[in-house]
Coordinates of C-alpha atoms (C1' of nucleotides) in Angstrom, one line a residue:
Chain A
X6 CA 0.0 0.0 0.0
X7 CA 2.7 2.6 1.1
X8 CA 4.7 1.4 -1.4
X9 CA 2.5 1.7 -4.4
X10 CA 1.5 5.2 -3.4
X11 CA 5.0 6.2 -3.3
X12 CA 5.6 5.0 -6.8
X13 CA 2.3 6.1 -7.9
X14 CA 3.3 10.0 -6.4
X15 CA 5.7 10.6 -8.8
X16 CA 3.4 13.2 -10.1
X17 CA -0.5 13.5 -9.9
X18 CA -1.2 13.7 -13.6
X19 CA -4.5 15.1 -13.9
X20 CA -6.1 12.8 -16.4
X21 CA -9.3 14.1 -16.8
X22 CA -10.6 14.4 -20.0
X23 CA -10.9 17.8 -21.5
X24 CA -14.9 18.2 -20.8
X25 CA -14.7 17.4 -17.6
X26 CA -12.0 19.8 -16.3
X27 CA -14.3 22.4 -18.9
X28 CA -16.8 21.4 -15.8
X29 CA -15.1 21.7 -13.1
X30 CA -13.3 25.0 -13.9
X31 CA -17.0 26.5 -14.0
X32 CA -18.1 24.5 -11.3
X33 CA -14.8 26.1 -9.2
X34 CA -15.8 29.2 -10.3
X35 CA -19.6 29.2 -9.1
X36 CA -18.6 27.2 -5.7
X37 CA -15.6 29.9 -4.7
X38 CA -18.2 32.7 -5.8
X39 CA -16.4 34.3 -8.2
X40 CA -19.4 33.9 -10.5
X41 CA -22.6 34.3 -8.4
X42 CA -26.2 33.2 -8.7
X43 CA -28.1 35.0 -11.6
X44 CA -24.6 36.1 -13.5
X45 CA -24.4 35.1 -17.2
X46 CA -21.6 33.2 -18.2
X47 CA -19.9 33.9 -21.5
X48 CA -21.5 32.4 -24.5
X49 CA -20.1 28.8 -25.6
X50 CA -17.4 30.2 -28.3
X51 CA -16.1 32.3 -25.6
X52 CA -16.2 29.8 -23.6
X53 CA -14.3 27.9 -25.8
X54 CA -11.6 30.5 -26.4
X55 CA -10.7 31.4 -23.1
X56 CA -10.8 27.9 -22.1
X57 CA -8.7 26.8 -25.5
X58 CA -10.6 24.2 -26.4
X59 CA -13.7 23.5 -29.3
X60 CA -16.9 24.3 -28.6
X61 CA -18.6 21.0 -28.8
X62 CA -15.8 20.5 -25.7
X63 CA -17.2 23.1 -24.2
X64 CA -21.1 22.2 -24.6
X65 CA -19.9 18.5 -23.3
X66 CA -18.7 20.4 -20.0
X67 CA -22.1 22.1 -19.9
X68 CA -24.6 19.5 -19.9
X69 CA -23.0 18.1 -16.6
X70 CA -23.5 21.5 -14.7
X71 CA -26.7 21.6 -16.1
X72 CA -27.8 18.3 -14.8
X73 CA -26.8 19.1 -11.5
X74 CA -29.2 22.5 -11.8
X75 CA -26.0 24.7 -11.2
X76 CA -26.4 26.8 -14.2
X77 CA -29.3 26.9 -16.6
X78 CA -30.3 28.5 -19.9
X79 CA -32.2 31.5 -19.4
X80 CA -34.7 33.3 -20.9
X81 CA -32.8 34.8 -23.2
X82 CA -30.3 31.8 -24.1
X83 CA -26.9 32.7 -22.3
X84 CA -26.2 30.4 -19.8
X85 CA -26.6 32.1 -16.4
X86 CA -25.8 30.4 -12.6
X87 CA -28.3 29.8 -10.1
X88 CA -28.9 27.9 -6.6
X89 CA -29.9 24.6 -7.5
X90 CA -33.9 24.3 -7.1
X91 CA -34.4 22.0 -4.1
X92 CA -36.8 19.9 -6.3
X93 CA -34.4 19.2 -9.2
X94 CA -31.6 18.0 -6.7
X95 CA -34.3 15.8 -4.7
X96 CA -34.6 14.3 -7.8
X97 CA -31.6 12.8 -8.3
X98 CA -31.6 11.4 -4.7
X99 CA -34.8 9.6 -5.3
X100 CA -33.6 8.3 -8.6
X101 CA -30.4 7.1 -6.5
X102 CA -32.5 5.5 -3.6
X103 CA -34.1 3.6 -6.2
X104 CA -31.6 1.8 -7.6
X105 CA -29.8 1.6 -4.9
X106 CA -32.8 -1.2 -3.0
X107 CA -33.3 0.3 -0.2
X108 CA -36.6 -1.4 1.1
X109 CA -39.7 0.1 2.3
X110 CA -38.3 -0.5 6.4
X111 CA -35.1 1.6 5.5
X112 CA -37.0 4.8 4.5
X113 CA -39.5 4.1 7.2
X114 CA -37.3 4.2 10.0
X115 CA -35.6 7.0 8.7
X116 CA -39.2 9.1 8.4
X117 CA -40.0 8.4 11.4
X118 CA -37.0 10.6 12.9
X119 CA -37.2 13.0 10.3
X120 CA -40.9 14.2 9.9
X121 CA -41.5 14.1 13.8
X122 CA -39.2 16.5 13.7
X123 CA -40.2 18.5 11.0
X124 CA -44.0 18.9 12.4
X125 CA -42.5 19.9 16.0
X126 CA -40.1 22.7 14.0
X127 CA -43.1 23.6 11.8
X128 CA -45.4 24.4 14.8
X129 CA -42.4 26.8 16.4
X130 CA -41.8 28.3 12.9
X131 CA -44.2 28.5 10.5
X132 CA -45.2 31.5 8.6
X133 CA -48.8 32.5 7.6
X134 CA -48.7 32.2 4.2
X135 CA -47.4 28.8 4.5
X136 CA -49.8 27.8 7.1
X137 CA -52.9 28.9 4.6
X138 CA -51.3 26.8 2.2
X139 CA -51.4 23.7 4.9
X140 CA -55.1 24.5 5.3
X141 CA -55.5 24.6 2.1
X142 CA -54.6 21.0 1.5
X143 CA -56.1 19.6 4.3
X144 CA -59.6 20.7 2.7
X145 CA -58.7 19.4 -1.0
X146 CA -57.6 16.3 0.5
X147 CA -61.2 16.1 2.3
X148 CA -62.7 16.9 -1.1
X149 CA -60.9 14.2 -3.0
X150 CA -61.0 11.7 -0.4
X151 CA -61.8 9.0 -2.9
X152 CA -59.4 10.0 -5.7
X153 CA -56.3 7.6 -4.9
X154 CA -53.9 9.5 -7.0
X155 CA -54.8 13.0 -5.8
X156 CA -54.7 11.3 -2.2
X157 CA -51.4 10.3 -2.7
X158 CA -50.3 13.4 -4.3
X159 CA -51.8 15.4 -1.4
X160 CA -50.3 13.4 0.9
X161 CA -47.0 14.3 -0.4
X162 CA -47.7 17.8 -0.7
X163 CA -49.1 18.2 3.1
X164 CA -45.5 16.9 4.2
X165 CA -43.7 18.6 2.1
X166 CA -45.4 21.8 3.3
X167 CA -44.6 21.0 7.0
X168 CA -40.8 20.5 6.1
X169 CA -40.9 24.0 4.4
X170 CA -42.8 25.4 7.3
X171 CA -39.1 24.7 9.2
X172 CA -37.3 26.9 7.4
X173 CA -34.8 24.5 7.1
X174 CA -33.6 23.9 3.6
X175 CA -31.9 21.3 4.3
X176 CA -34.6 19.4 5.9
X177 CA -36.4 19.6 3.5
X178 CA -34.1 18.9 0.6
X179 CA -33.4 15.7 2.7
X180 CA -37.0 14.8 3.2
X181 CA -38.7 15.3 -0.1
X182 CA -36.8 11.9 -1.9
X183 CA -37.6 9.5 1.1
X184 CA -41.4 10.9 1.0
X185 CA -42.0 10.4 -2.5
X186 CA -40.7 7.5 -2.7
X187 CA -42.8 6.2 0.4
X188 CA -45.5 7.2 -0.8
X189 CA -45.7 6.4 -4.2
X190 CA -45.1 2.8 -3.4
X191 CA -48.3 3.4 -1.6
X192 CA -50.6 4.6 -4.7
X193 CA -52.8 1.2 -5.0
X194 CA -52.3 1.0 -0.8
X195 CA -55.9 2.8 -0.4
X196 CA -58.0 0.2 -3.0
X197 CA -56.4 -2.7 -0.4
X198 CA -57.6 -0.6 2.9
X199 CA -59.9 1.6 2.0
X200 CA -60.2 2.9 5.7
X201 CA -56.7 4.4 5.8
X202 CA -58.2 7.5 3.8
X203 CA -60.1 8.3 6.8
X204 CA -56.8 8.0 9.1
X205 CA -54.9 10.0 6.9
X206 CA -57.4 13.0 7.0
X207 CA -57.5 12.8 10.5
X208 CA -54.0 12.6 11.0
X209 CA -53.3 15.6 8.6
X210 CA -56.3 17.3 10.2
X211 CA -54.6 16.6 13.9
X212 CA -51.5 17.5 13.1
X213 CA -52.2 20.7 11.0
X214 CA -54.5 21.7 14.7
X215 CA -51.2 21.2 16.9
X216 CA -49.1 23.2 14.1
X217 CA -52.1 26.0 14.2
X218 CA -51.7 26.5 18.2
X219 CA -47.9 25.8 18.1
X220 CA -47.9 23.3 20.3
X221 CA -44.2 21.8 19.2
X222 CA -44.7 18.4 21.1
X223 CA -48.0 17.4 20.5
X224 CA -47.1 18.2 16.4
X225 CA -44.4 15.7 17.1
X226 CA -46.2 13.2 18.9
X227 CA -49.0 13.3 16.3
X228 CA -47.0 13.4 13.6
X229 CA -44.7 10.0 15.0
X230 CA -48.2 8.4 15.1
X231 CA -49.1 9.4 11.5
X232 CA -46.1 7.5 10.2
X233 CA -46.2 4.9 12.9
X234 CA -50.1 3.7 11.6
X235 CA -48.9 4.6 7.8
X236 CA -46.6 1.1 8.1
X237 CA -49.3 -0.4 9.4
X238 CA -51.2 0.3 6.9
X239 CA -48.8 -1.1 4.7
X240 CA -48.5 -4.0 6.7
X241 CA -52.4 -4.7 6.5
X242 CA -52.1 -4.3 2.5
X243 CA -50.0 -7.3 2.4
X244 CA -46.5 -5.4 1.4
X245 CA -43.5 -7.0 1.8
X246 CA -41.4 -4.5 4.4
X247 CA -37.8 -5.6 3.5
X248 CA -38.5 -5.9 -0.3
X249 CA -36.9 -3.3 -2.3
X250 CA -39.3 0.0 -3.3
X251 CA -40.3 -0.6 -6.9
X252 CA -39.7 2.8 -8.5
X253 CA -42.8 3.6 -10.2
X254 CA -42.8 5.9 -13.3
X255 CA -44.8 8.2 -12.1
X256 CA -42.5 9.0 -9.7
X257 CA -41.1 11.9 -11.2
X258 CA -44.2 13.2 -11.8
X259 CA -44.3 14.3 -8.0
X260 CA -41.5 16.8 -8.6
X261 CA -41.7 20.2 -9.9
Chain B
X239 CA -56.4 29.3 -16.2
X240 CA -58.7 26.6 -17.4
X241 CA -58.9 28.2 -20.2
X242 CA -55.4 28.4 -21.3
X243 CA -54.9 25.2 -20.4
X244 CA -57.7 24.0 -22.3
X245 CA -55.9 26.0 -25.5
X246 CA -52.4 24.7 -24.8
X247 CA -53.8 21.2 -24.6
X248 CA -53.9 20.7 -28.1
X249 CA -51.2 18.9 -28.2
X250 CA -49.0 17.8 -25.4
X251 CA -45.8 18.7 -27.6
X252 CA -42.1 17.7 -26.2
X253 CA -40.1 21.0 -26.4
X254 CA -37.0 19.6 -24.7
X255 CA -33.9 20.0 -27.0
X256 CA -33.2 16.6 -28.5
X257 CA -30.2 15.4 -26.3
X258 CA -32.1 16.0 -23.2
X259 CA -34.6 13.4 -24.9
X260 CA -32.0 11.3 -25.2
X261 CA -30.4 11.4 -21.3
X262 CA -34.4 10.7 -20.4
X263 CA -34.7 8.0 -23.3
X264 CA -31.6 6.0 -21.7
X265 CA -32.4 7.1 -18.2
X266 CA -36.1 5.7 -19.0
X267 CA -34.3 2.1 -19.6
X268 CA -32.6 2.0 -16.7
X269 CA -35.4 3.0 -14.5
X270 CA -38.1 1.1 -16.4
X271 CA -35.1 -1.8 -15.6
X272 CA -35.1 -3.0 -19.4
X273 CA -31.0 -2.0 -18.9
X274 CA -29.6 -3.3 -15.7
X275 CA -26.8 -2.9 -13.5
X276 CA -23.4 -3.6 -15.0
X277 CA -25.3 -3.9 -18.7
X278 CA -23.1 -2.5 -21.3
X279 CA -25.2 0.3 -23.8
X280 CA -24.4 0.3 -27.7
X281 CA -21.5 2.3 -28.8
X282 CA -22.2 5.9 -29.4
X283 CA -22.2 5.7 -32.9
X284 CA -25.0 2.8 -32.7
X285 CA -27.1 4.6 -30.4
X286 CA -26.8 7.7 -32.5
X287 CA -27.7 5.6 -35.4
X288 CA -30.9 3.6 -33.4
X289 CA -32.2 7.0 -31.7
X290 CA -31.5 8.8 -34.9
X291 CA -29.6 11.6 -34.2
X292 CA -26.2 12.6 -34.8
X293 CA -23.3 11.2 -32.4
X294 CA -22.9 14.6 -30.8
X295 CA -26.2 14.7 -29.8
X296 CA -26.3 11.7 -28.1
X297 CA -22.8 12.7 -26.3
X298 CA -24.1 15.8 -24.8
X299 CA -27.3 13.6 -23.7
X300 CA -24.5 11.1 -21.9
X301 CA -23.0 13.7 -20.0
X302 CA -25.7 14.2 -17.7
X303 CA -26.5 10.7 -17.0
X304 CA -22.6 10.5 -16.1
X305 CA -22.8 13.6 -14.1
X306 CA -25.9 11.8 -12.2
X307 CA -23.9 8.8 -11.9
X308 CA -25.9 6.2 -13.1
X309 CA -23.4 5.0 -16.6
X310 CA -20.2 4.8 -16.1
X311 CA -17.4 4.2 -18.6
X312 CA -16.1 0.8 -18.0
X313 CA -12.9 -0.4 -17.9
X314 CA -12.5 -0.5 -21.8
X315 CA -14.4 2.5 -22.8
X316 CA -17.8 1.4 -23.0
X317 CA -20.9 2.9 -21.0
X318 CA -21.8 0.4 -18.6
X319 CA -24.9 1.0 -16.3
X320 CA -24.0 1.5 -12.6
X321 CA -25.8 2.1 -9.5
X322 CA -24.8 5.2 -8.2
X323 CA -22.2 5.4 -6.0
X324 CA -23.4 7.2 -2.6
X325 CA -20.4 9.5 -2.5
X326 CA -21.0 10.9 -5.8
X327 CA -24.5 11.6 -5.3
X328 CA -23.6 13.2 -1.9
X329 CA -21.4 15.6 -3.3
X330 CA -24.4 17.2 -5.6
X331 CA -26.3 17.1 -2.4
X332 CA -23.3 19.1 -0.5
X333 CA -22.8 21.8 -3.4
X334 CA -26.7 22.3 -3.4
X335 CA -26.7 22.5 0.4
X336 CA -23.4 25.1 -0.2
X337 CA -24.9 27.0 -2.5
X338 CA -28.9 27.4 -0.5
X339 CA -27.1 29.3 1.9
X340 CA -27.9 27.0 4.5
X341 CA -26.8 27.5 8.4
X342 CA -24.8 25.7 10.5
X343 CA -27.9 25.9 13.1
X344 CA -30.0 24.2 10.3
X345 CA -27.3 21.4 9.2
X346 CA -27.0 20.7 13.2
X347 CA -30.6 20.2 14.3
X348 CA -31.1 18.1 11.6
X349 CA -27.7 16.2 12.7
X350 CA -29.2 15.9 15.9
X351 CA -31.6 13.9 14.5
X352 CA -30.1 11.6 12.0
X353 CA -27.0 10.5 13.5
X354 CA -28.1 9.3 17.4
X355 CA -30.2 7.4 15.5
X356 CA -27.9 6.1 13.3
X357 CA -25.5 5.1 16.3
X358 CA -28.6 3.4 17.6
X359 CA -29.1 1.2 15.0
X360 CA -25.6 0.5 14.5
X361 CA -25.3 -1.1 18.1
X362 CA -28.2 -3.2 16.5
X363 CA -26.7 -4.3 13.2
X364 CA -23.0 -4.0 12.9
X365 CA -21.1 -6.6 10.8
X366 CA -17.7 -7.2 12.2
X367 CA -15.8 -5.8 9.1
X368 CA -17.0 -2.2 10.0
X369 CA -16.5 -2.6 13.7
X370 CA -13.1 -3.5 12.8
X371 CA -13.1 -0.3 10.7
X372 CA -14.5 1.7 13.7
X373 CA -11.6 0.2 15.8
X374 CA -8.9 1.2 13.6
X375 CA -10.5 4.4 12.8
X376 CA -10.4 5.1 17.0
X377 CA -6.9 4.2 17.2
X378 CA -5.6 6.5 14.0
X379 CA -7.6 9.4 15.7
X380 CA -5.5 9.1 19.2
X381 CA -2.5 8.5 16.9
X382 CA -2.9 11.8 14.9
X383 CA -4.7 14.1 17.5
X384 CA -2.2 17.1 16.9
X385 CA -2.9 17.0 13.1
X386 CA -6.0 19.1 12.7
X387 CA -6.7 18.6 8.8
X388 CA -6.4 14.7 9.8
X389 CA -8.5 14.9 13.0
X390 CA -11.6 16.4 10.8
X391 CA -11.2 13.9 8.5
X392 CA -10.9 10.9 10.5
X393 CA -14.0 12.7 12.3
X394 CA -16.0 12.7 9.2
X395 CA -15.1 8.9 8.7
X396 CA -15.8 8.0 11.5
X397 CA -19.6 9.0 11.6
X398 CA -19.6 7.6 8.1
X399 CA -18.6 4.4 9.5
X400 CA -21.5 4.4 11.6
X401 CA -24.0 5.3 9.4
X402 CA -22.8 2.5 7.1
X403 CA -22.9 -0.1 10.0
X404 CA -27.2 1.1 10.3
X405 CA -27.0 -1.2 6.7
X406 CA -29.1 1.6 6.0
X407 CA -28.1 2.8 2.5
X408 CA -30.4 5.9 2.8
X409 CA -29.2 6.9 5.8
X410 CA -25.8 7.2 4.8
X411 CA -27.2 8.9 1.5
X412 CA -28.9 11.4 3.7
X413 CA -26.4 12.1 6.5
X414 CA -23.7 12.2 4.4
X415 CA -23.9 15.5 3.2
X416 CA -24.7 17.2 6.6
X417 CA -21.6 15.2 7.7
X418 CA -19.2 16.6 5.2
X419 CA -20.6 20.3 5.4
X420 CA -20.9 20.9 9.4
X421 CA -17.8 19.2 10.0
X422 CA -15.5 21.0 7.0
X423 CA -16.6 24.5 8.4
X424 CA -14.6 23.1 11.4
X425 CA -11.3 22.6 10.5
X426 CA -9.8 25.3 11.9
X427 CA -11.9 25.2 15.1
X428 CA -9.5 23.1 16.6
X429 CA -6.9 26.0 17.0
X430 CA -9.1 27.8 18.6
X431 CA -10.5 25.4 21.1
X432 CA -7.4 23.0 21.3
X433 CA -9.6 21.0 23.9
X434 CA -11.9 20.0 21.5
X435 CA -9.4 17.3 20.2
X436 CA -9.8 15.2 23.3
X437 CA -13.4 15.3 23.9
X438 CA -13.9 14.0 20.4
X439 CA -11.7 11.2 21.3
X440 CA -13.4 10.5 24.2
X441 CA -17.0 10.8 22.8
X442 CA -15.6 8.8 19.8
X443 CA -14.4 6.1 21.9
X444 CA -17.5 5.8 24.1
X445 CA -19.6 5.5 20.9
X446 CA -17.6 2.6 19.6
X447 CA -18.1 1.2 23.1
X448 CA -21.4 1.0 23.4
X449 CA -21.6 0.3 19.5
X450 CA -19.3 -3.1 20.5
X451 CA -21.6 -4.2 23.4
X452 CA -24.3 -3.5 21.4
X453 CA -25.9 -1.4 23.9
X454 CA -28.4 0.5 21.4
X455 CA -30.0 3.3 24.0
X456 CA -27.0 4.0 25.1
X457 CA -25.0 4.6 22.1
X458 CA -27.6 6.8 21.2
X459 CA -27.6 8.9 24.0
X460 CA -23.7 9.6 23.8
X461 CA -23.9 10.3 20.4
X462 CA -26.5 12.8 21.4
X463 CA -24.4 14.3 23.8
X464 CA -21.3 14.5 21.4
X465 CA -23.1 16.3 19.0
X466 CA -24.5 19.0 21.1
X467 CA -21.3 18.9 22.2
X468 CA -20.2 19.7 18.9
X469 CA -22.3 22.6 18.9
X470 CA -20.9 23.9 21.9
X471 CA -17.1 24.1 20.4
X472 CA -18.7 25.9 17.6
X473 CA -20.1 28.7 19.7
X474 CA -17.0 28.9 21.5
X475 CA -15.0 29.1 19.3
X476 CA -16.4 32.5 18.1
X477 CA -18.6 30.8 14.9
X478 CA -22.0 32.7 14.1
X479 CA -24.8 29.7 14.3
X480 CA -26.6 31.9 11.7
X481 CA -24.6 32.5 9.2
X482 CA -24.3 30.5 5.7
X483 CA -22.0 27.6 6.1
X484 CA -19.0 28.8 3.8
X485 CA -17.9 26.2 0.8
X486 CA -14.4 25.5 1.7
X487 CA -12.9 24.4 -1.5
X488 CA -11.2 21.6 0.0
X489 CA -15.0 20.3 0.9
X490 CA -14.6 18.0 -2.1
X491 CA -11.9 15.8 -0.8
X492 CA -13.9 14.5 1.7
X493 CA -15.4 12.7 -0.6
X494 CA -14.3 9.1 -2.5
Chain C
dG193 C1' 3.4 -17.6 -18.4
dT194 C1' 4.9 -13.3 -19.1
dT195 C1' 6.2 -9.9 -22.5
dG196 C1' 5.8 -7.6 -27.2
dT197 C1' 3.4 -6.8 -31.6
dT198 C1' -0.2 -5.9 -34.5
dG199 C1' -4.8 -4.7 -35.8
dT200 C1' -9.3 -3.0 -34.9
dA201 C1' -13.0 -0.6 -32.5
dT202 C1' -14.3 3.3 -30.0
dT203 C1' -13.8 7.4 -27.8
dG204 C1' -12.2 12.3 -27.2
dT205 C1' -11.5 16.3 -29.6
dC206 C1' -11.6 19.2 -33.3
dG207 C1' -13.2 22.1 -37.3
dG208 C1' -16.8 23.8 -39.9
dA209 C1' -21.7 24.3 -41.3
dC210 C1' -26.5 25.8 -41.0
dA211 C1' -31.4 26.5 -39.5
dA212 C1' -34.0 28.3 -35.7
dT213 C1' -34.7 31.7 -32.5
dG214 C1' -34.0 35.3 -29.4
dT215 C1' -31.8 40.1 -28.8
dA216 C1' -30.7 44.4 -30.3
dA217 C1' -30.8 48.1 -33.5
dT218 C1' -33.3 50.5 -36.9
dT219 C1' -36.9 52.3 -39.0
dG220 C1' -41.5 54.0 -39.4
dT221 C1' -45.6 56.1 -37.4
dC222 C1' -48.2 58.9 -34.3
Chain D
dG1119 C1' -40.3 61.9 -28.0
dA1120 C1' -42.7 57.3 -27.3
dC1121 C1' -44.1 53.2 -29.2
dA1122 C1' -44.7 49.5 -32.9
dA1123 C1' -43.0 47.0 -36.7
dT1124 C1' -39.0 45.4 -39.2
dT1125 C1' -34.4 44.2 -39.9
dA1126 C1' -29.9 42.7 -38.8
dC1127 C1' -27.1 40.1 -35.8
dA1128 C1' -25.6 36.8 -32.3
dT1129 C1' -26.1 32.4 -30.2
dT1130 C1' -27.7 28.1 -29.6
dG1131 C1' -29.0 23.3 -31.1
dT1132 C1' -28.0 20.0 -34.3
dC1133 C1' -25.5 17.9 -37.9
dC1134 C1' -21.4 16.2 -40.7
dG1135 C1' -16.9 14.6 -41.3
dA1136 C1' -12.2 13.8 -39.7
dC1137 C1' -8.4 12.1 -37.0
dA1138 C1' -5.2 11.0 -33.0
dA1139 C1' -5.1 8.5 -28.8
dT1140 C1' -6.1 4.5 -26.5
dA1141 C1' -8.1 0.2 -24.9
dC1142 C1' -8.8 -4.5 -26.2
dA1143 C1' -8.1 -8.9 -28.4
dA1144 C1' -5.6 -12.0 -30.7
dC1145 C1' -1.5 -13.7 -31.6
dA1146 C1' 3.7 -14.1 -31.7
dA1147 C1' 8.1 -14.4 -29.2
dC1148 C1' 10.8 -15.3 -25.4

DNA sequence: GTTGTTGTATTGTCGGACAATGTAATTGTC
DNA sequence: GACAATTACATTGTCCGACAATACAACAAC
């Protein structure tokens, strides 16, 4: 070991091909803030001269930044940086925990120390606009109580709104891929038990109450009880726990 | 609204520029699991050829399925699919986090969160391999307590050790990034508080003892305790809780 | 069984081209 | 002078063709 690396140190040759160090010098440039969020970049044969390399080099470099929501094409067409949208990002992570197996128990476990959380931060934190919005879904969700997809999709949405109501970007960037992955290996859950609608509203409808009067504990309490009956619920449907999530396609469709 | 919608729905016309139709036409067959792990995808030139575009196109649609790590290219030179590597998915997660301007208050409460548990469950599940790594991890911690770039590192291992012992892969997905951020805005906290250095030994090596007698409550509760702890050098040494985490460019050798 | 040699396939990079489209400048009109 | 229509220009998205570098395979030599 010691010896290889010694042999190996002769020099660290940087063998990166061309495109990628095209994306990492931008990248550099964004991350040290020497460009900041909403500046343009130069255009692509620009690009290309400073950088000394072809343009279809340059584009190659792109696409990777691009992908990773770090710079995007504005209205206009010039490329110009921006803070990746929290959505995009959460994306990729779901994509990730997808392939990577994890089972239905995995996530679980890991909700259930997340969104506790979240509701008990929520009840100390939220702002009024966000807590209209809250309200707002608990009465759709009553509305379209026997709509499975919109249940599912208002599901997503009233938890998503609770880790926003923290403040705490990073909560919810963290949150959102474990949700929708949850719960969209839930969609055909409510045809199987047909009473979990019914739980569901009231657990939104409890929790929203606790958030409403600030009460941080009982928003946590109620909340560990929402996700606690939501794997029984999964149990009762006949779901294997420690089977890998099946990615559905629709998937993506709760993003953006 | 209806009403433009009702106009636009004419057709539901793809817009996207053609090599983003390709990254979603090959990220489609990996999802869809029609290509699976360690499958090798038709040369460029064949792909260009069956999608019917021109091989540049379909290079610029590769990049971002590289950049998202899920193709890799092999050991010859052909794209293989892959599932992607935690680390590199991480990192997009850290630069995001980075650049959302998040706080160190933020990336700690949610800490507090996600790694007592993750201690917990480690005490339940740890193979011997990674409590042999844990070991060895302790021991080249007192070994190196003087060096500060090496004590943040071994740090960062460390609780990356024990999230991998939860055999939780989204754990170690989701902490990951908090891990690398929190604890890289902390390398030079240890000139300022040179105490510091011994209490993480200690709260290391009480983890890993309660992680070997498999004493799950309790290896929780000192993991609680270090991180607050954590917190407290923070504060004392001067930091502002509030204020953005700053990038350190050397953030990216934490990872791989 | 290692070490070269040769041949082939594929990638990485380049240069140039052009249509589509958005931006800016110019003109025309009141 | 302000505002609308038109024109000219710049930039991107896509395509084509070319070539050196390199990884791999098969085979030869030691």
């Amino acid at each position: 070991m010691a010896r290889s690396r010694s042999e190996a140190a002769l020099i660290q040759v940087d063998t990166d091909p061309t495109y990628k160090r095209v994306a990492k010098a931008i990248e550099e440039a964004i991350m040290s803030g020497r460009l900041k969020t909403g500046d343009t970049l130069p255009t692509e044969t620009e690009l290309a001269a400073q950088l000394g390399v072809n343009r279809s080099t340059v584009r190659e470099g792109i696409r990777a930044l691009e992908n990773a929501d770090l710079i995007e094409r504005g209205g206009a067409k010039r490329l110009i940086v921006r803070v990746p949208q929290a959505s995009k990002i959460a994306w990729v992570n779901t994509r990730a925990l997808g392939l990577m197996n994890v089972s239905f128990l995995d996530l679980w476990e890991l909700q259930l120390q997340v969104e506790p959380f979240a509701a008990a931060v929520a009840a100390e934190r939220i702002e009024p606009e966000l807590l209209e919005a809250l309200r707002e879904n608990v009465a759709r969700l009553a509305e379209h109580l026997d709509d499975d997809e919109k249940v599912t999709s208002n599901d997503i949405e009233f938890h998503r709104l609770v880790a926003q109501a923290s403040s705490n970007a990073a909560l919810s960037l963290v949150s959102e891929p474990i949700r929708v992955l949850l719960f969209s290996a839930t969609i055909d859950l409510y045809e199987t038990v047909p009473q979990a609608r019914h739980r569901l509203l009231e657990a939104h409808r409890a929790i929203l109450a606790e958030i409403e009067k600030g009460d941080s504990a009982e928003a946590r309490r109620w909340m560990a009880r929402h996700i606690e009956d939501f794997r029984r619920g999964y149990e009762v449907a006949g779901y294997d726990l420690r089977a890998p999530i099946p990615i559905d396609p629709r998937t993506q469709d709760h993003f953006g």
